[in-house]
């Protein structure tokens, strides 16, 4: 029997510029493979998560497809994101058809250019993605790891802006300029490595966690949801998956949000 969802936060959505909905809380699958990976995905489903993020380069789309098929959750209740790798530029249709076959689906919800193509190949590849969207193989297309200028380049050349930019994001990586520039373009931020690239022992984060009766990870999740940013997190531990999204009781005041924003740039990663 499928356990009851641990959080109603998993039901929060953003409306993309296309008009379609994207569940804000998503489960990342980087480095999840085989039986243990499928088990973690199953636990995320049990916790109530319906948005799953993978990529051709993770080489686990098949595991995700199997785990979701086993879950019995109807396809229409799931939101699946995958990504076009740089090595498949020029072979976009082949890459997307393989993704669909691995995921055991007929249409993907969101397909991202994983990294910006350097040089003249960028716009043709985006045009190929647009054609595949128009052909019905994917509902929405977006980008990942793009600078605002690169988004403008593809949007100006084709008239089709991406609906999402999936980037490294959390209070420590927060950039008010990037947030504002993407918001005015109606490009949703989807945050990756929100926990792995955070300092969960940071004094301010710990203070806010203590004030709100939450864990540092729950505070980070709520910080994203308060701004209606998509957040993709990952865990291979059943209790952490459920706990990270159990944020209904975690309220952050404006003052706490500002203190968390103030952690931006307080330290640097490799
Ligand atoms: N577009 C891109 O270029 C790109 C790049 C990287 C990632 N992504 C996507 O973004 C997703 C999320 O990034 P990520 O995989 O780095 O996930 P993450 O959630 O930032 O970090 C995962 C790590 O955090 C640990 N963790 C989870 N909950 C915790 C908690 N409550 N306390 C302490 N540690 C905790 C996990 O350990 P346990 O497993 O032990 O819980 C795991 O080691 C990826 O899976 C992938 O789908 C995209």
CSV table of C-alpha atoms and ligand atoms in Angstrom, one decimal:
chain,number,residue,atom,x,y,z
A,1,UNK,CA,0.0,0.0,0.0
A,2,UNK,CA,1.3,3.5,-0.8
A,3,UNK,CA,1.8,5.5,2.4
A,4,UNK,CA,0.1,8.8,2.7
A,5,UNK,CA,2.1,11.8,1.4
A,6,UNK,CA,4.1,13.5,4.1
A,7,UNK,CA,3.6,17.1,2.9
A,8,UNK,CA,1.2,19.2,1.0
A,9,UNK,CA,4.2,21.3,-0.2
A,10,UNK,CA,4.6,18.6,-2.9
A,11,UNK,CA,1.4,19.8,-4.4
A,12,UNK,CA,2.6,23.4,-4.9
A,13,UNK,CA,3.0,24.4,-8.5
A,14,UNK,CA,4.4,27.2,-10.7
A,15,UNK,CA,2.7,28.3,-13.9
A,16,UNK,CA,5.2,28.3,-16.7
A,17,UNK,CA,5.2,30.9,-19.4
A,18,UNK,CA,3.6,28.3,-21.6
A,19,UNK,CA,0.6,28.1,-19.3
A,20,UNK,CA,1.4,24.6,-18.0
A,21,UNK,CA,2.0,23.7,-14.4
A,22,UNK,CA,5.3,22.5,-12.9
A,23,UNK,CA,5.4,20.9,-9.4
A,24,UNK,CA,7.8,23.1,-7.4
A,25,UNK,CA,9.2,20.2,-5.3
A,26,UNK,CA,11.1,17.8,-7.5
A,27,UNK,CA,13.4,14.8,-6.8
A,28,UNK,CA,16.8,14.8,-8.4
A,29,UNK,CA,18.2,11.5,-9.6
A,30,UNK,CA,21.8,12.3,-10.2
A,31,UNK,CA,24.0,9.3,-9.3
A,32,UNK,CA,20.9,7.1,-8.5
A,33,UNK,CA,21.2,3.8,-10.3
A,34,UNK,CA,20.0,0.2,-10.2
A,35,UNK,CA,17.9,-1.3,-7.4
A,36,UNK,CA,19.0,1.2,-4.7
A,37,UNK,CA,18.3,4.2,-7.0
A,38,UNK,CA,14.9,2.8,-8.0
A,39,UNK,CA,14.2,2.2,-4.3
A,40,UNK,CA,15.0,5.9,-3.5
A,41,UNK,CA,12.7,7.0,-6.3
A,42,UNK,CA,9.9,4.8,-4.9
A,43,UNK,CA,10.3,6.4,-1.5
A,44,UNK,CA,10.1,9.9,-3.1
A,45,UNK,CA,6.8,8.8,-4.8
A,46,UNK,CA,5.5,7.4,-1.5
A,47,UNK,CA,6.4,10.8,0.2
A,48,UNK,CA,4.1,12.5,-2.4
A,49,UNK,CA,6.7,13.8,-4.9
A,50,UNK,CA,5.5,13.8,-8.5
A,51,UNK,CA,8.2,15.8,-10.3
A,52,UNK,CA,11.4,13.9,-11.2
A,53,UNK,CA,14.6,15.2,-12.8
A,54,UNK,CA,17.0,13.2,-14.8
A,55,UNK,CA,19.3,13.7,-17.8
A,56,UNK,CA,20.6,11.6,-20.7
A,57,UNK,CA,24.1,12.0,-19.2
A,58,UNK,CA,23.0,10.5,-15.8
A,59,UNK,CA,22.5,7.2,-17.6
A,60,UNK,CA,19.6,6.4,-15.3
A,61,UNK,CA,16.5,7.3,-17.3
A,62,UNK,CA,15.8,3.5,-17.6
A,63,UNK,CA,15.9,3.2,-13.8
A,64,UNK,CA,13.6,6.1,-13.4
A,65,UNK,CA,11.2,4.7,-16.0
A,66,UNK,CA,11.1,1.3,-14.2
A,67,UNK,CA,10.7,2.8,-10.7
A,68,UNK,CA,7.8,5.0,-11.9
A,69,UNK,CA,6.2,2.2,-13.8
A,70,UNK,CA,6.4,0.0,-10.6
A,71,UNK,CA,4.9,2.8,-8.5
A,72,UNK,CA,1.6,2.5,-10.3
A,73,UNK,CA,1.1,6.3,-10.3
A,74,UNK,CA,-0.7,7.3,-13.4
A,75,UNK,CA,1.4,9.0,-16.0
A,76,UNK,CA,-0.8,12.1,-16.0
A,77,UNK,CA,0.0,12.7,-12.3
A,78,UNK,CA,3.8,12.7,-13.0
A,79,UNK,CA,6.0,15.6,-14.2
A,80,UNK,CA,9.2,14.3,-15.8
A,81,UNK,CA,12.2,16.5,-16.8
A,82,UNK,CA,15.3,15.3,-18.7
A,83,UNK,CA,18.2,17.0,-20.5
A,84,UNK,CA,19.9,17.0,-23.9
A,85,UNK,CA,23.6,16.5,-23.4
A,86,UNK,CA,26.2,18.4,-25.4
A,87,UNK,CA,27.4,15.2,-27.0
A,88,UNK,CA,24.0,14.9,-28.7
A,89,UNK,CA,23.9,18.4,-30.2
A,90,UNK,CA,22.9,17.9,-33.9
A,91,UNK,CA,21.2,14.6,-33.0
A,92,UNK,CA,18.4,16.1,-30.9
A,93,UNK,CA,15.5,13.8,-32.2
A,94,UNK,CA,17.6,10.7,-31.7
A,95,UNK,CA,18.4,11.8,-28.1
A,96,UNK,CA,14.8,12.7,-27.2
A,97,UNK,CA,13.4,9.5,-28.7
A,98,UNK,CA,15.8,7.5,-26.6
A,99,UNK,CA,14.9,9.4,-23.5
A,100,UNK,CA,11.2,8.7,-24.1
A,101,UNK,CA,11.9,5.0,-24.7
A,102,UNK,CA,14.0,4.7,-21.5
A,103,UNK,CA,11.4,6.5,-19.5
A,104,UNK,CA,8.6,4.4,-21.0
A,105,UNK,CA,6.6,7.4,-22.0
A,106,UNK,CA,5.3,9.0,-25.2
A,107,UNK,CA,5.8,12.6,-24.3
A,108,UNK,CA,8.2,14.3,-21.9
A,109,UNK,CA,7.0,17.2,-19.8
A,110,UNK,CA,10.2,19.3,-19.8
A,111,UNK,CA,13.3,18.9,-21.9
A,112,UNK,CA,16.4,21.1,-21.1
A,113,UNK,CA,19.5,21.9,-23.0
A,114,UNK,CA,21.8,20.7,-20.3
A,115,UNK,CA,24.6,23.2,-21.0
A,116,UNK,CA,24.8,26.1,-23.5
A,117,UNK,CA,26.5,25.1,-26.7
A,118,UNK,CA,29.5,27.3,-27.3
A,119,UNK,CA,29.6,29.0,-30.7
A,120,UNK,CA,27.3,28.9,-33.7
A,121,UNK,CA,25.6,25.6,-32.8
A,122,UNK,CA,23.5,27.1,-30.0
A,123,UNK,CA,20.6,28.5,-32.0
A,124,UNK,CA,20.3,25.6,-34.4
A,125,UNK,CA,20.1,23.2,-31.5
A,126,UNK,CA,17.4,25.3,-29.8
A,127,UNK,CA,15.5,25.4,-33.1
A,128,UNK,CA,15.7,21.6,-33.2
A,129,UNK,CA,14.3,21.5,-29.7
A,130,UNK,CA,11.4,23.8,-30.7
A,131,UNK,CA,10.6,21.5,-33.7
A,132,UNK,CA,10.4,18.5,-31.4
A,133,UNK,CA,8.2,20.4,-29.0
A,134,UNK,CA,5.9,21.4,-31.9
A,135,UNK,CA,5.9,17.7,-33.1
A,136,UNK,CA,4.5,16.8,-29.7
A,137,UNK,CA,7.4,14.8,-28.3
A,138,UNK,CA,7.8,17.2,-25.3
A,139,UNK,CA,5.4,19.6,-23.8
A,140,UNK,CA,7.9,22.3,-22.8
A,141,UNK,CA,11.5,23.2,-23.4
A,142,UNK,CA,14.0,25.0,-21.3
A,143,UNK,CA,17.7,25.4,-20.6
A,144,UNK,CA,20.2,24.7,-17.8
A,145,UNK,CA,23.3,26.5,-16.7
A,146,UNK,CA,22.6,29.4,-19.1
A,147,UNK,CA,23.6,33.0,-18.5
A,148,UNK,CA,20.9,35.6,-19.0
A,149,UNK,CA,22.7,36.8,-22.2
A,150,UNK,CA,22.5,33.3,-23.7
A,151,UNK,CA,18.8,33.1,-22.9
A,152,UNK,CA,18.3,36.4,-24.8
A,153,UNK,CA,20.4,35.1,-27.7
A,154,UNK,CA,18.1,32.0,-28.3
A,155,UNK,CA,14.9,33.9,-27.5
A,156,UNK,CA,15.8,36.7,-29.9
A,157,UNK,CA,16.8,34.4,-32.7
A,158,UNK,CA,13.8,32.1,-32.5
A,159,UNK,CA,11.0,34.1,-30.7
A,160,UNK,CA,10.8,31.2,-28.3
A,161,UNK,CA,12.2,31.8,-24.8
A,162,UNK,CA,12.9,28.8,-22.5
A,163,UNK,CA,10.3,28.2,-19.8
A,164,UNK,CA,12.9,27.2,-17.2
A,165,UNK,CA,16.6,27.8,-16.4
A,166,UNK,CA,17.9,25.0,-14.2
A,167,UNK,CA,20.8,26.4,-12.2
A,168,UNK,CA,22.8,26.0,-9.0
A,169,UNK,CA,20.7,27.8,-6.4
A,170,UNK,CA,20.2,28.1,-2.7
A,171,UNK,CA,20.7,31.0,-0.1
A,172,UNK,CA,24.5,30.7,-0.5
A,173,UNK,CA,24.3,30.9,-4.3
A,174,UNK,CA,21.5,33.5,-4.4
A,175,UNK,CA,22.0,36.3,-6.9
A,176,UNK,CA,19.3,39.0,-6.8
A,177,UNK,CA,20.3,40.3,-10.3
A,178,UNK,CA,19.9,36.8,-11.8
A,179,UNK,CA,16.6,36.3,-10.0
A,180,UNK,CA,15.2,39.6,-11.2
A,181,UNK,CA,16.4,39.2,-14.8
A,182,UNK,CA,14.9,35.7,-15.1
A,183,UNK,CA,11.7,36.9,-13.5
A,184,UNK,CA,11.2,39.7,-16.0
A,185,UNK,CA,11.7,37.2,-18.8
A,186,UNK,CA,9.2,34.8,-17.2
A,187,UNK,CA,11.9,32.1,-17.0
A,188,UNK,CA,11.4,30.0,-13.9
A,189,UNK,CA,14.4,29.2,-11.8
A,190,UNK,CA,14.8,25.5,-11.0
A,191,UNK,CA,17.3,25.0,-8.3
A,192,UNK,CA,19.8,22.2,-8.4
A,193,UNK,CA,22.3,21.1,-5.7
A,194,UNK,CA,20.3,23.1,-3.2
A,195,UNK,CA,21.6,21.0,-0.3
A,196,UNK,CA,24.9,19.6,-1.6
A,197,UNK,CA,26.1,23.1,-2.3
A,198,UNK,CA,24.9,24.6,0.9
A,199,UNK,CA,26.6,24.8,4.3
A,200,UNK,CA,24.1,23.1,6.5
A,201,UNK,CA,26.2,24.1,9.5
A,202,UNK,CA,26.1,27.8,8.7
A,203,UNK,CA,25.4,29.8,11.9
A,204,UNK,CA,22.6,31.9,10.3
A,205,UNK,CA,20.9,28.9,8.8
A,206,UNK,CA,21.1,27.1,12.1
A,207,UNK,CA,19.6,30.1,13.9
A,208,UNK,CA,16.7,30.3,11.5
A,209,UNK,CA,16.2,26.5,11.8
A,210,UNK,CA,16.1,26.8,15.5
A,211,UNK,CA,13.7,29.7,15.5
A,212,UNK,CA,11.3,27.8,13.2
A,213,UNK,CA,11.6,24.4,14.7
A,214,UNK,CA,12.9,23.0,11.4
A,215,UNK,CA,16.0,21.3,10.1
A,216,UNK,CA,18.5,23.3,8.0
A,217,UNK,CA,17.4,21.3,4.9
A,218,UNK,CA,13.7,22.1,5.6
A,219,UNK,CA,14.6,25.8,5.9
A,220,UNK,CA,16.3,25.7,2.5
A,221,UNK,CA,13.4,24.0,0.9
A,222,UNK,CA,11.0,26.6,2.3
A,223,UNK,CA,13.2,29.5,1.2
A,224,UNK,CA,12.8,28.3,-2.4
A,225,UNK,CA,9.0,27.6,-2.1
A,226,UNK,CA,8.4,31.1,-0.5
A,227,UNK,CA,9.7,32.6,-3.8
A,228,UNK,CA,7.9,30.1,-6.0
A,229,UNK,CA,11.2,28.7,-7.3
A,230,UNK,CA,11.4,25.1,-8.3
A,231,UNK,CA,13.7,23.0,-6.1
A,232,UNK,CA,15.3,19.7,-7.0
A,233,UNK,CA,16.8,17.8,-4.1
A,234,UNK,CA,18.0,14.2,-3.7
A,235,UNK,CA,18.4,11.8,-0.9
A,236,UNK,CA,18.9,8.0,-0.8
A,237,UNK,CA,17.6,7.9,2.7
A,238,UNK,CA,13.8,7.3,3.2
A,239,UNK,CA,13.5,9.3,6.4
A,240,UNK,CA,15.4,12.3,4.9
A,241,UNK,CA,13.3,12.3,1.7
A,242,UNK,CA,10.1,12.5,3.8
A,243,UNK,CA,11.6,15.0,6.3
A,244,UNK,CA,13.0,17.4,3.7
A,245,UNK,CA,9.6,18.0,2.2
A,246,UNK,CA,7.6,17.9,5.5
A,247,UNK,CA,7.6,21.7,5.5
A,248,UNK,CA,4.0,22.6,6.1
A,249,UNK,CA,4.8,23.9,9.6
A,250,UNK,CA,7.9,25.8,8.4
A,251,UNK,CA,7.0,29.5,8.0
A,252,UNK,CA,9.7,32.0,7.2
A,253,UNK,CA,9.2,35.6,8.0
A,254,UNK,CA,10.3,38.4,5.6
A,255,UNK,CA,13.1,39.2,8.1
A,256,UNK,CA,14.3,35.6,8.1
A,257,UNK,CA,14.2,35.5,4.3
A,258,UNK,CA,16.4,38.6,4.2
A,259,UNK,CA,18.9,37.0,6.7
A,260,UNK,CA,19.0,33.9,4.5
A,261,UNK,CA,19.5,36.0,1.3
A,262,UNK,CA,22.4,37.6,3.1
A,263,UNK,CA,24.3,34.3,3.1
A,264,UNK,CA,24.8,34.8,-0.7
A,265,UNK,CA,28.4,34.7,-1.6
A,266,UNK,CA,29.6,34.1,2.0
A,267,UNK,CA,31.8,31.4,0.7
A,268,UNK,CA,32.9,29.7,-2.5
A,269,UNK,CA,32.9,26.3,-3.9
A,270,UNK,CA,35.5,24.4,-6.0
B,1,LIG,N1,21.4,20.8,-14.6
B,1,LIG,C1,22.6,20.5,-14.0
B,1,LIG,O1,23.7,20.7,-14.6
B,1,LIG,C2,22.5,19.7,-12.8
B,1,LIG,C3,23.7,19.5,-12.0
B,1,LIG,C4,23.7,18.8,-10.9
B,1,LIG,C5,22.4,18.3,-10.4
B,1,LIG,N2,21.3,18.5,-11.1
B,1,LIG,C6,20.0,18.0,-10.7
B,1,LIG,O2,19.7,18.5,-9.4
B,1,LIG,C7,19.4,17.4,-8.5
B,1,LIG,C8,19.7,17.9,-7.1
B,1,LIG,O3,21.1,18.1,-6.9
B,1,LIG,P1,21.9,17.1,-5.9
B,1,LIG,O4,21.7,15.7,-6.5
B,1,LIG,O5,23.2,17.6,-5.7
B,1,LIG,O6,21.0,17.1,-4.6
B,1,LIG,P2,21.1,17.9,-3.2
B,1,LIG,O7,19.8,17.6,-2.5
B,1,LIG,O8,21.6,19.2,-3.3
B,1,LIG,O9,22.3,17.1,-2.5
B,1,LIG,C9,22.2,15.7,-2.3
B,1,LIG,C10,23.1,15.3,-1.1
B,1,LIG,O10,22.5,15.9,0.1
B,1,LIG,C11,22.3,14.9,1.1
B,1,LIG,N3,21.2,15.2,1.9
B,1,LIG,C12,19.9,15.1,1.5
B,1,LIG,N4,19.0,15.5,2.5
B,1,LIG,C13,19.9,15.9,3.5
B,1,LIG,C14,19.6,16.4,4.9
B,1,LIG,N5,18.4,16.6,5.3
B,1,LIG,N6,20.7,16.6,5.6
B,1,LIG,C15,21.9,16.5,5.2
B,1,LIG,N7,22.2,16.0,4.0
B,1,LIG,C16,21.2,15.7,3.1
B,1,LIG,C17,22.2,13.6,0.4
B,1,LIG,O11,22.7,12.6,1.2
B,1,LIG,P3,21.8,11.3,1.5
B,1,LIG,O12,21.5,10.6,0.2
B,1,LIG,O13,22.6,10.5,2.4
B,1,LIG,O14,20.5,11.7,2.1
B,1,LIG,C18,23.1,13.8,-0.8
B,1,LIG,O15,24.5,13.5,-0.5
B,1,LIG,C19,20.3,16.3,-9.0
B,1,LIG,O16,20.0,15.0,-8.5
B,1,LIG,C20,20.0,16.4,-10.5
B,1,LIG,O17,18.7,15.9,-10.8
B,1,LIG,C21,21.3,19.2,-12.3
